[in-house]
């Protein structure tokens, strides 16, 4: 050990010592730039991190390592200006390897002076992709945990309120039925009773949404032929559309069966059709498309593809802005005026489809309409087996 240290310190040539230091760094990309940003040197760490040999990069502009959007925005030149003005430039960002893959980089650029003259820049880049991804996963897990805890509290509250409200509605329905029997000859009173019964029915639907959202409603699952079921249900769904709106269905042939609660599916489609109609106050068309789609199962422990029956509700209405679409499934979130929506419609849809083992996709463009797709697991076993 003493012999090695003596041999190293005996090197009086400072350029030789600098070369040894430069070539010994393997976990950092360390290289020099001239005043125009052209690469003048290239250490082994740079080749390991970025994939280029020295012959491939020396004499080329270091902007080649930036993503195209950063290059177009002038980020490489701006970093040199800041380094020269402030004495140092430091940042984190995405950079490109030779194979085109991105990596997360921690970058430091410092100016190099010879006397008072700027002769170039030294640039140090470190690959921090693994730590960046770990921090991202941790942050996402913390957010998911907080969201889960919040939703669980809302679930418990929703189930309790729904059951209590359902008991009250039963009393209201019974009382209205008795009053209707005694007032059958009074047309004015009967109109008031019908309005009250309609409001009570609306309250009953709200309790079903609360129970579905809180996973407190028992699903009576049965095998459903989607094409035949939709043909029977389409007239009732048409009733959710106001005058001037057209509802149509386009089903691909030989759709496989699904296992679900038909009443809940009807309620989900009713919500989606009504939302689509609300998005088109000046008229338009709503289309329900049924087709088979092969997708990754998001609930599988390992990547697994399976077939889904995709029921899509499309409209050509005003659509949603990205920030609105991102919150569409949040419980109690609504863009409608007070009294025109509970904010539970899409939450009920998401809850029901999730309980069936499926998932929901929402695609919307502001001014270009909305498509909500219910992906329901297809039954591969023939009905007579």
GROMACS .gro file of C-alpha atoms in nm:
model
  385
    1UNK     CA    1   0.000   0.000   0.000
    2UNK     CA    2   0.282   0.239   0.094
    3UNK     CA    3   0.459   0.151  -0.230
    4UNK     CA    4   0.145   0.233  -0.433
    5UNK     CA    5   0.096   0.570  -0.260
    6UNK     CA    6   0.465   0.655  -0.308
    7UNK     CA    7   0.443   0.566  -0.674
    8UNK     CA    8   0.131   0.781  -0.722
    9UNK     CA    9   0.269   1.084  -0.541
   10UNK     CA   10   0.586   1.054  -0.739
   11UNK     CA   11   0.395   1.152  -1.047
   12UNK     CA   12   0.495   1.516  -1.070
   13UNK     CA   13   0.323   1.564  -1.403
   14UNK     CA   14  -0.007   1.730  -1.305
   15UNK     CA   15  -0.161   1.651  -1.643
   16UNK     CA   16  -0.085   1.281  -1.583
   17UNK     CA   17  -0.256   1.295  -1.243
   18UNK     CA   18  -0.555   1.471  -1.394
   19UNK     CA   19  -0.578   1.204  -1.665
   20UNK     CA   20  -0.571   0.928  -1.403
   21UNK     CA   21  -0.846   1.099  -1.205
   22UNK     CA   22  -1.053   1.162  -1.517
   23UNK     CA   23  -1.034   0.802  -1.637
   24UNK     CA   24  -1.100   0.650  -1.292
   25UNK     CA   25  -1.448   0.802  -1.254
   26UNK     CA   26  -1.697   0.542  -1.378
   27UNK     CA   27  -2.025   0.632  -1.205
   28UNK     CA   28  -2.038   0.992  -1.332
   29UNK     CA   29  -2.028   1.127  -1.686
   30UNK     CA   30  -1.746   1.380  -1.667
   31UNK     CA   31  -1.648   1.577  -1.976
   32UNK     CA   32  -1.534   1.918  -2.098
   33UNK     CA   33  -1.718   2.151  -2.337
   34UNK     CA   34  -1.575   2.439  -2.533
   35UNK     CA   35  -1.739   2.782  -2.521
   36UNK     CA   36  -1.982   2.680  -2.798
   37UNK     CA   37  -2.097   2.365  -2.617
   38UNK     CA   38  -1.895   2.117  -2.827
   39UNK     CA   39  -1.765   1.809  -2.645
   40UNK     CA   40  -1.387   1.818  -2.599
   41UNK     CA   41  -1.330   1.512  -2.377
   42UNK     CA   42  -1.520   1.199  -2.274
   43UNK     CA   43  -1.454   0.980  -1.971
   44UNK     CA   44  -1.545   0.609  -1.920
   45UNK     CA   45  -1.835   0.707  -1.695
   46UNK     CA   46  -1.987   0.911  -1.978
   47UNK     CA   47  -1.960   0.614  -2.213
   48UNK     CA   48  -2.117   0.380  -1.955
   49UNK     CA   49  -2.409   0.614  -1.876
   50UNK     CA   50  -2.484   0.749  -2.223
   51UNK     CA   51  -2.365   0.463  -2.443
   52UNK     CA   52  -2.149   0.667  -2.681
   53UNK     CA   53  -1.778   0.614  -2.738
   54UNK     CA   54  -1.544   0.913  -2.733
   55UNK     CA   55  -1.502   0.896  -3.110
   56UNK     CA   56  -1.879   0.933  -3.158
   57UNK     CA   57  -1.927   1.248  -2.950
   58UNK     CA   58  -1.608   1.454  -2.937
   59UNK     CA   59  -1.660   1.757  -3.160
   60UNK     CA   60  -2.040   1.737  -3.146
   61UNK     CA   61  -2.276   1.960  -2.949
   62UNK     CA   62  -2.382   1.836  -2.607
   63UNK     CA   63  -2.744   1.926  -2.688
   64UNK     CA   64  -2.770   1.584  -2.856
   65UNK     CA   65  -2.818   1.432  -2.509
   66UNK     CA   66  -3.129   1.644  -2.438
   67UNK     CA   67  -3.483   1.540  -2.526
   68UNK     CA   68  -3.614   1.701  -2.847
   69UNK     CA   69  -3.860   1.926  -2.663
   70UNK     CA   70  -3.576   2.065  -2.447
   71UNK     CA   71  -3.353   2.118  -2.749
   72UNK     CA   72  -3.629   2.303  -2.932
   73UNK     CA   73  -3.680   2.523  -2.625
   74UNK     CA   74  -3.309   2.616  -2.621
   75UNK     CA   75  -3.238   2.446  -2.288
   76UNK     CA   76  -2.874   2.345  -2.367
   77UNK     CA   77  -2.773   2.700  -2.461
   78UNK     CA   78  -2.962   2.846  -2.164
   79UNK     CA   79  -2.775   2.617  -1.921
   80UNK     CA   80  -2.438   2.746  -2.047
   81UNK     CA   81  -2.551   3.109  -2.017
   82UNK     CA   82  -2.660   3.050  -1.655
   83UNK     CA   83  -2.336   2.867  -1.570
   84UNK     CA   84  -2.128   3.154  -1.712
   85UNK     CA   85  -2.338   3.424  -1.542
   86UNK     CA   86  -2.384   3.263  -1.200
   87UNK     CA   87  -2.075   3.042  -1.182
   88UNK     CA   88  -2.275   2.720  -1.165
   89UNK     CA   89  -2.576   2.551  -1.321
   90UNK     CA   90  -2.749   2.255  -1.153
   91UNK     CA   91  -3.070   2.075  -1.243
   92UNK     CA   92  -3.252   1.743  -1.274
   93UNK     CA   93  -3.414   1.632  -1.598
   94UNK     CA   94  -3.458   1.364  -1.861
   95UNK     CA   95  -3.169   1.288  -2.095
   96UNK     CA   96  -3.124   1.046  -2.386
   97UNK     CA   97  -2.894   0.749  -2.419
   98UNK     CA   98  -2.750   0.633  -2.750
   99UNK     CA   99  -3.025   0.369  -2.785
  100UNK     CA  100  -3.294   0.639  -2.754
  101UNK     CA  101  -3.404   0.545  -2.403
  102UNK     CA  102  -3.449   0.819  -2.146
  103UNK     CA  103  -3.281   0.834  -1.807
  104UNK     CA  104  -3.318   1.074  -1.516
  105UNK     CA  105  -3.007   1.285  -1.480
  106UNK     CA  106  -2.861   1.509  -1.212
  107UNK     CA  107  -2.654   1.768  -1.399
  108UNK     CA  108  -2.394   2.021  -1.287
  109UNK     CA  109  -2.217   2.262  -1.525
  110UNK     CA  110  -1.940   2.500  -1.414
  111UNK     CA  111  -1.737   2.743  -1.626
  112UNK     CA  112  -1.362   2.694  -1.676
  113UNK     CA  113  -1.145   3.007  -1.684
  114UNK     CA  114  -0.783   3.054  -1.782
  115UNK     CA  115  -0.699   3.373  -1.605
  116UNK     CA  116  -0.994   3.600  -1.684
  117UNK     CA  117  -1.076   3.426  -2.009
  118UNK     CA  118  -1.360   3.172  -2.039
  119UNK     CA  119  -1.217   2.866  -2.215
  120UNK     CA  120  -1.505   2.622  -2.171
  121UNK     CA  121  -1.720   2.432  -1.925
  122UNK     CA  122  -1.692   2.117  -1.718
  123UNK     CA  123  -2.008   1.908  -1.710
  124UNK     CA  124  -2.089   1.631  -1.461
  125UNK     CA  125  -2.391   1.407  -1.514
  126UNK     CA  126  -2.513   1.138  -1.275
  127UNK     CA  127  -2.776   0.873  -1.355
  128UNK     CA  128  -3.039   0.894  -1.077
  129UNK     CA  129  -3.313   0.698  -1.253
  130UNK     CA  130  -3.345   0.430  -0.984
  131UNK     CA  131  -3.369   0.673  -0.694
  132UNK     CA  132  -3.609   0.895  -0.891
  133UNK     CA  133  -3.837   0.598  -0.964
  134UNK     CA  134  -3.820   0.486  -0.601
  135UNK     CA  135  -3.920   0.833  -0.483
  136UNK     CA  136  -4.203   0.842  -0.739
  137UNK     CA  137  -4.333   0.501  -0.627
  138UNK     CA  138  -4.315   0.607  -0.263
  139UNK     CA  139  -4.501   0.930  -0.335
  140UNK     CA  140  -4.768   0.744  -0.536
  141UNK     CA  141  -4.806   0.486  -0.259
  142UNK     CA  142  -4.849   0.759   0.001
  143UNK     CA  143  -5.112   0.930  -0.212
  144UNK     CA  144  -5.292   0.602  -0.275
  145UNK     CA  145  -5.291   0.520   0.096
  146UNK     CA  146  -5.429   0.863   0.186
  147UNK     CA  147  -5.693   0.831  -0.085
  148UNK     CA  148  -5.788   0.481   0.030
  149UNK     CA  149  -5.824   0.591   0.390
  150UNK     CA  150  -6.034   0.889   0.287
  151UNK     CA  151  -6.258   0.682   0.062
  152UNK     CA  152  -6.302   0.414   0.326
  153UNK     CA  153  -6.433   0.675   0.568
  154UNK     CA  154  -6.671   0.804   0.302
  155UNK     CA  155  -6.777   0.447   0.223
  156UNK     CA  156  -6.875   0.378   0.583
  157UNK     CA  157  -7.067   0.705   0.604
  158UNK     CA  158  -7.237   0.644   0.268
  159UNK     CA  159  -7.355   0.295   0.364
  160UNK     CA  160  -7.498   0.416   0.694
  161UNK     CA  161  -7.678   0.710   0.535
  162UNK     CA  162  -7.811   0.497   0.250
  163UNK     CA  163  -7.966   0.235   0.479
  164UNK     CA  164  -8.125   0.497   0.703
  165UNK     CA  165  -8.253   0.694   0.405
  166UNK     CA  166  -8.392   0.376   0.251
  167UNK     CA  167  -8.596   0.310   0.567
  168UNK     CA  168  -8.738   0.663   0.553
  169UNK     CA  169  -8.826   0.625   0.183
  170UNK     CA  170  -9.013   0.302   0.253
  171UNK     CA  171  -9.234   0.489   0.500
  172UNK     CA  172  -9.287   0.770   0.248
  173UNK     CA  173  -9.379   0.526  -0.031
  174UNK     CA  174  -9.629   0.343   0.191
  175UNK     CA  175  -9.791   0.668   0.301
  176UNK     CA  176  -9.820   0.791  -0.059
  177UNK     CA  177  -9.981   0.463  -0.166
  178UNK     CA  178 -10.242   0.493   0.112
  179UNK     CA  179 -10.313   0.857   0.027
  180UNK     CA  180 -10.350   0.765  -0.342
  181UNK     CA  181 -10.614   0.503  -0.258
  182UNK     CA  182 -10.815   0.756  -0.056
  183UNK     CA  183 -10.776   1.038  -0.311
  184UNK     CA  184 -10.828   0.848  -0.635
  185UNK     CA  185 -11.114   1.079  -0.739
  186UNK     CA  186 -10.925   1.403  -0.673
  187UNK     CA  187 -10.723   1.479  -0.986
  188UNK     CA  188 -10.531   1.771  -0.833
  189UNK     CA  189 -10.431   1.564  -0.531
  190UNK     CA  190 -10.328   1.272  -0.753
  191UNK     CA  191 -10.094   1.500  -0.949
  192UNK     CA  192  -9.930   1.608  -0.623
  193UNK     CA  193  -9.899   1.244  -0.517
  194UNK     CA  194  -9.739   1.150  -0.850
  195UNK     CA  195  -9.483   1.431  -0.810
  196UNK     CA  196  -9.406   1.313  -0.459
  197UNK     CA  197  -9.371   0.953  -0.576
  198UNK     CA  198  -9.133   1.065  -0.854
  199UNK     CA  199  -8.921   1.246  -0.595
  200UNK     CA  200  -8.923   0.939  -0.372
  201UNK     CA  201  -8.817   0.723  -0.667
  202UNK     CA  202  -8.532   0.965  -0.732
  203UNK     CA  203  -8.434   0.931  -0.366
  204UNK     CA  204  -8.440   0.552  -0.399
  205UNK     CA  205  -8.202   0.574  -0.697
  206UNK     CA  206  -7.972   0.795  -0.490
  207UNK     CA  207  -7.961   0.534  -0.212
  208UNK     CA  208  -7.872   0.266  -0.468
  209UNK     CA  209  -7.588   0.488  -0.591
  210UNK     CA  210  -7.466   0.540  -0.236
  211UNK     CA  211  -7.475   0.166  -0.167
  212UNK     CA  212  -7.301   0.083  -0.494
  213UNK     CA  213  -7.033   0.345  -0.424
  214UNK     CA  214  -6.983   0.212  -0.071
  215UNK     CA  215  -6.981  -0.151  -0.194
  216UNK     CA  216  -7.267  -0.213   0.043
  217UNK     CA  217  -7.514  -0.339  -0.214
  218UNK     CA  218  -7.534  -0.710  -0.288
  219UNK     CA  219  -7.502  -0.781  -0.659
  220UNK     CA  220  -7.738  -1.050  -0.791
  221UNK     CA  221  -7.512  -1.178  -1.065
  222UNK     CA  222  -7.634  -1.382  -1.357
  223UNK     CA  223  -7.514  -1.476  -1.700
  224UNK     CA  224  -7.620  -1.205  -1.946
  225UNK     CA  225  -7.634  -1.210  -2.324
  226UNK     CA  226  -7.535  -0.846  -2.377
  227UNK     CA  227  -7.683  -0.812  -2.727
  228UNK     CA  228  -8.024  -0.956  -2.631
  229UNK     CA  229  -8.030  -0.765  -2.302
  230UNK     CA  230  -7.949  -0.432  -2.465
  231UNK     CA  231  -8.217  -0.483  -2.732
  232UNK     CA  232  -8.476  -0.518  -2.452
  233UNK     CA  233  -8.336  -0.228  -2.248
  234UNK     CA  234  -8.280   0.026  -2.526
  235UNK     CA  235  -8.638   0.168  -2.520
  236UNK     CA  236  -8.607   0.239  -2.147
  237UNK     CA  237  -8.270   0.408  -2.203
  238UNK     CA  238  -8.424   0.617  -2.479
  239UNK     CA  239  -8.654   0.759  -2.211
  240UNK     CA  240  -8.350   0.922  -2.049
  241UNK     CA  241  -8.298   1.135  -2.361
  242UNK     CA  242  -8.488   1.457  -2.408
  243UNK     CA  243  -8.660   1.548  -2.733
  244UNK     CA  244  -8.414   1.620  -3.013
  245UNK     CA  245  -8.160   1.360  -2.907
  246UNK     CA  246  -8.113   1.028  -3.084
  247UNK     CA  247  -8.000   0.710  -2.907
  248UNK     CA  248  -7.872   0.420  -3.115
  249UNK     CA  249  -7.682   0.098  -3.056
  250UNK     CA  250  -7.413  -0.071  -3.265
  251UNK     CA  251  -7.318  -0.419  -3.146
  252UNK     CA  252  -7.051  -0.640  -3.300
  253UNK     CA  253  -7.176  -0.992  -3.382
  254UNK     CA  254  -7.129  -1.283  -3.143
  255UNK     CA  255  -7.052  -1.089  -2.829
  256UNK     CA  256  -6.963  -1.326  -2.542
  257UNK     CA  257  -7.176  -1.335  -2.229
  258UNK     CA  258  -7.085  -1.153  -1.909
  259UNK     CA  259  -7.158  -1.226  -1.542
  260UNK     CA  260  -7.319  -0.931  -1.363
  261UNK     CA  261  -7.629  -0.780  -1.205
  262UNK     CA  262  -7.854  -0.666  -1.496
  263UNK     CA  263  -8.033  -0.409  -1.279
  264UNK     CA  264  -7.703  -0.243  -1.188
  265UNK     CA  265  -7.588  -0.250  -1.551
  266UNK     CA  266  -7.911  -0.077  -1.654
  267UNK     CA  267  -7.859   0.183  -1.381
  268UNK     CA  268  -7.498   0.240  -1.496
  269UNK     CA  269  -7.597   0.285  -1.861
  270UNK     CA  270  -7.888   0.507  -1.757
  271UNK     CA  271  -7.641   0.734  -1.574
  272UNK     CA  272  -7.406   0.746  -1.872
  273UNK     CA  273  -7.681   0.814  -2.126
  274UNK     CA  274  -7.828   1.087  -1.909
  275UNK     CA  275  -7.485   1.251  -1.867
  276UNK     CA  276  -7.432   1.232  -2.244
  277UNK     CA  277  -7.768   1.399  -2.306
  278UNK     CA  278  -7.690   1.673  -2.054
  279UNK     CA  279  -7.372   1.746  -2.252
  280UNK     CA  280  -7.578   1.817  -2.566
  281UNK     CA  281  -7.841   2.079  -2.474
  282UNK     CA  282  -7.882   2.176  -2.840
  283UNK     CA  283  -7.938   1.821  -2.964
  284UNK     CA  284  -7.716   1.548  -3.100
  285UNK     CA  285  -7.675   1.173  -3.089
  286UNK     CA  286  -7.571   0.916  -2.830
  287UNK     CA  287  -7.436   0.582  -2.946
  288UNK     CA  288  -7.385   0.265  -2.743
  289UNK     CA  289  -7.121   0.043  -2.903
  290UNK     CA  290  -7.061  -0.316  -2.798
  291UNK     CA  291  -6.745  -0.500  -2.900
  292UNK     CA  292  -6.480  -0.742  -2.774
  293UNK     CA  293  -6.146  -0.600  -2.672
  294UNK     CA  294  -5.836  -0.784  -2.550
  295UNK     CA  295  -5.671  -0.591  -2.268
  296UNK     CA  296  -5.431  -0.639  -1.980
  297UNK     CA  297  -5.613  -0.739  -1.663
  298UNK     CA  298  -5.534  -0.456  -1.415
  299UNK     CA  299  -5.628  -0.676  -1.117
  300UNK     CA  300  -5.394  -0.966  -1.205
  301UNK     CA  301  -5.077  -1.017  -1.003
  302UNK     CA  302  -4.875  -1.084  -1.319
  303UNK     CA  303  -4.928  -0.929  -1.665
  304UNK     CA  304  -5.224  -1.120  -1.810
  305UNK     CA  305  -5.431  -1.051  -2.121
  306UNK     CA  306  -5.799  -1.142  -2.131
  307UNK     CA  307  -6.109  -1.065  -2.334
  308UNK     CA  308  -6.352  -0.796  -2.224
  309UNK     CA  309  -6.692  -0.696  -2.352
  310UNK     CA  310  -6.653  -0.322  -2.407
  311UNK     CA  311  -6.975  -0.121  -2.380
  312UNK     CA  312  -6.899   0.232  -2.496
  313UNK     CA  313  -7.131   0.529  -2.457
  314UNK     CA  314  -7.030   0.800  -2.707
  315UNK     CA  315  -7.168   1.151  -2.743
  316UNK     CA  316  -7.078   1.450  -2.958
  317UNK     CA  317  -7.132   1.704  -2.682
  318UNK     CA  318  -6.909   1.972  -2.534
  319UNK     CA  319  -6.667   1.723  -2.375
  320UNK     CA  320  -6.457   1.783  -2.065
  321UNK     CA  321  -6.135   1.967  -1.996
  322UNK     CA  322  -5.847   1.737  -1.885
  323UNK     CA  323  -5.866   1.852  -1.522
  324UNK     CA  324  -6.240   1.782  -1.515
  325UNK     CA  325  -6.207   1.440  -1.681
  326UNK     CA  326  -5.942   1.344  -1.425
  327UNK     CA  327  -6.192   1.400  -1.142
  328UNK     CA  328  -6.495   1.251  -1.318
  329UNK     CA  329  -6.511   0.941  -1.097
  330UNK     CA  330  -6.467   1.124  -0.766
  331UNK     CA  331  -6.769   1.081  -0.538
  332UNK     CA  332  -6.984   1.393  -0.499
  333UNK     CA  333  -6.788   1.577  -0.770
  334UNK     CA  334  -7.019   1.738  -1.025
  335UNK     CA  335  -7.011   2.029  -1.266
  336UNK     CA  336  -7.389   2.058  -1.266
  337UNK     CA  337  -7.584   2.322  -1.078
  338UNK     CA  338  -7.706   2.253  -0.726
  339UNK     CA  339  -8.006   2.022  -0.733
  340UNK     CA  340  -7.929   1.886  -1.081
  341UNK     CA  341  -7.683   1.614  -0.986
  342UNK     CA  342  -7.555   1.430  -0.681
  343UNK     CA  343  -7.204   1.371  -0.818
  344UNK     CA  344  -7.246   0.998  -0.758
  345UNK     CA  345  -7.343   0.887  -1.109
  346UNK     CA  346  -6.997   0.800  -1.240
  347UNK     CA  347  -6.885   0.684  -0.895
  348UNK     CA  348  -7.169   0.432  -0.903
  349UNK     CA  349  -7.063   0.321  -1.251
  350UNK     CA  350  -6.699   0.279  -1.147
  351UNK     CA  351  -6.800   0.094  -0.827
  352UNK     CA  352  -7.033  -0.146  -1.008
  353UNK     CA  353  -6.787  -0.231  -1.288
  354UNK     CA  354  -6.503  -0.280  -1.038
  355UNK     CA  355  -6.719  -0.520  -0.836
  356UNK     CA  356  -6.773  -0.718  -1.158
  357UNK     CA  357  -6.396  -0.753  -1.205
  358UNK     CA  358  -6.377  -0.495  -1.482
  359UNK     CA  359  -6.267  -0.135  -1.520
  360UNK     CA  360  -6.375   0.192  -1.681
  361UNK     CA  361  -6.200   0.411  -1.939
  362UNK     CA  362  -6.299   0.775  -1.987
  363UNK     CA  363  -6.187   0.960  -2.299
  364UNK     CA  364  -6.295   1.320  -2.350
  365UNK     CA  365  -6.184   1.618  -2.553
  366UNK     CA  366  -6.306   1.967  -2.474
  367UNK     CA  367  -6.542   2.052  -2.759
  368UNK     CA  368  -6.505   1.704  -2.911
  369UNK     CA  369  -6.737   1.479  -2.713
  370UNK     CA  370  -6.690   1.208  -2.452
  371UNK     CA  371  -6.658   0.830  -2.460
  372UNK     CA  372  -6.706   0.621  -2.146
  373UNK     CA  373  -6.613   0.254  -2.189
  374UNK     CA  374  -6.725  -0.020  -1.949
  375UNK     CA  375  -6.478  -0.310  -1.979
  376UNK     CA  376  -6.659  -0.618  -1.846
  377UNK     CA  377  -6.481  -0.957  -1.822
  378UNK     CA  378  -6.607  -1.190  -2.095
  379UNK     CA  379  -6.716  -1.541  -2.006
  380UNK     CA  380  -6.521  -1.778  -2.226
  381UNK     CA  381  -6.720  -2.091  -2.123
  382UNK     CA  382  -7.019  -2.168  -2.354
  383UNK     CA  383  -7.359  -2.120  -2.193
  384UNK     CA  384  -7.457  -2.488  -2.229
  385UNK     CA  385  -7.147  -2.622  -2.049
   0.00000   0.00000   0.00000
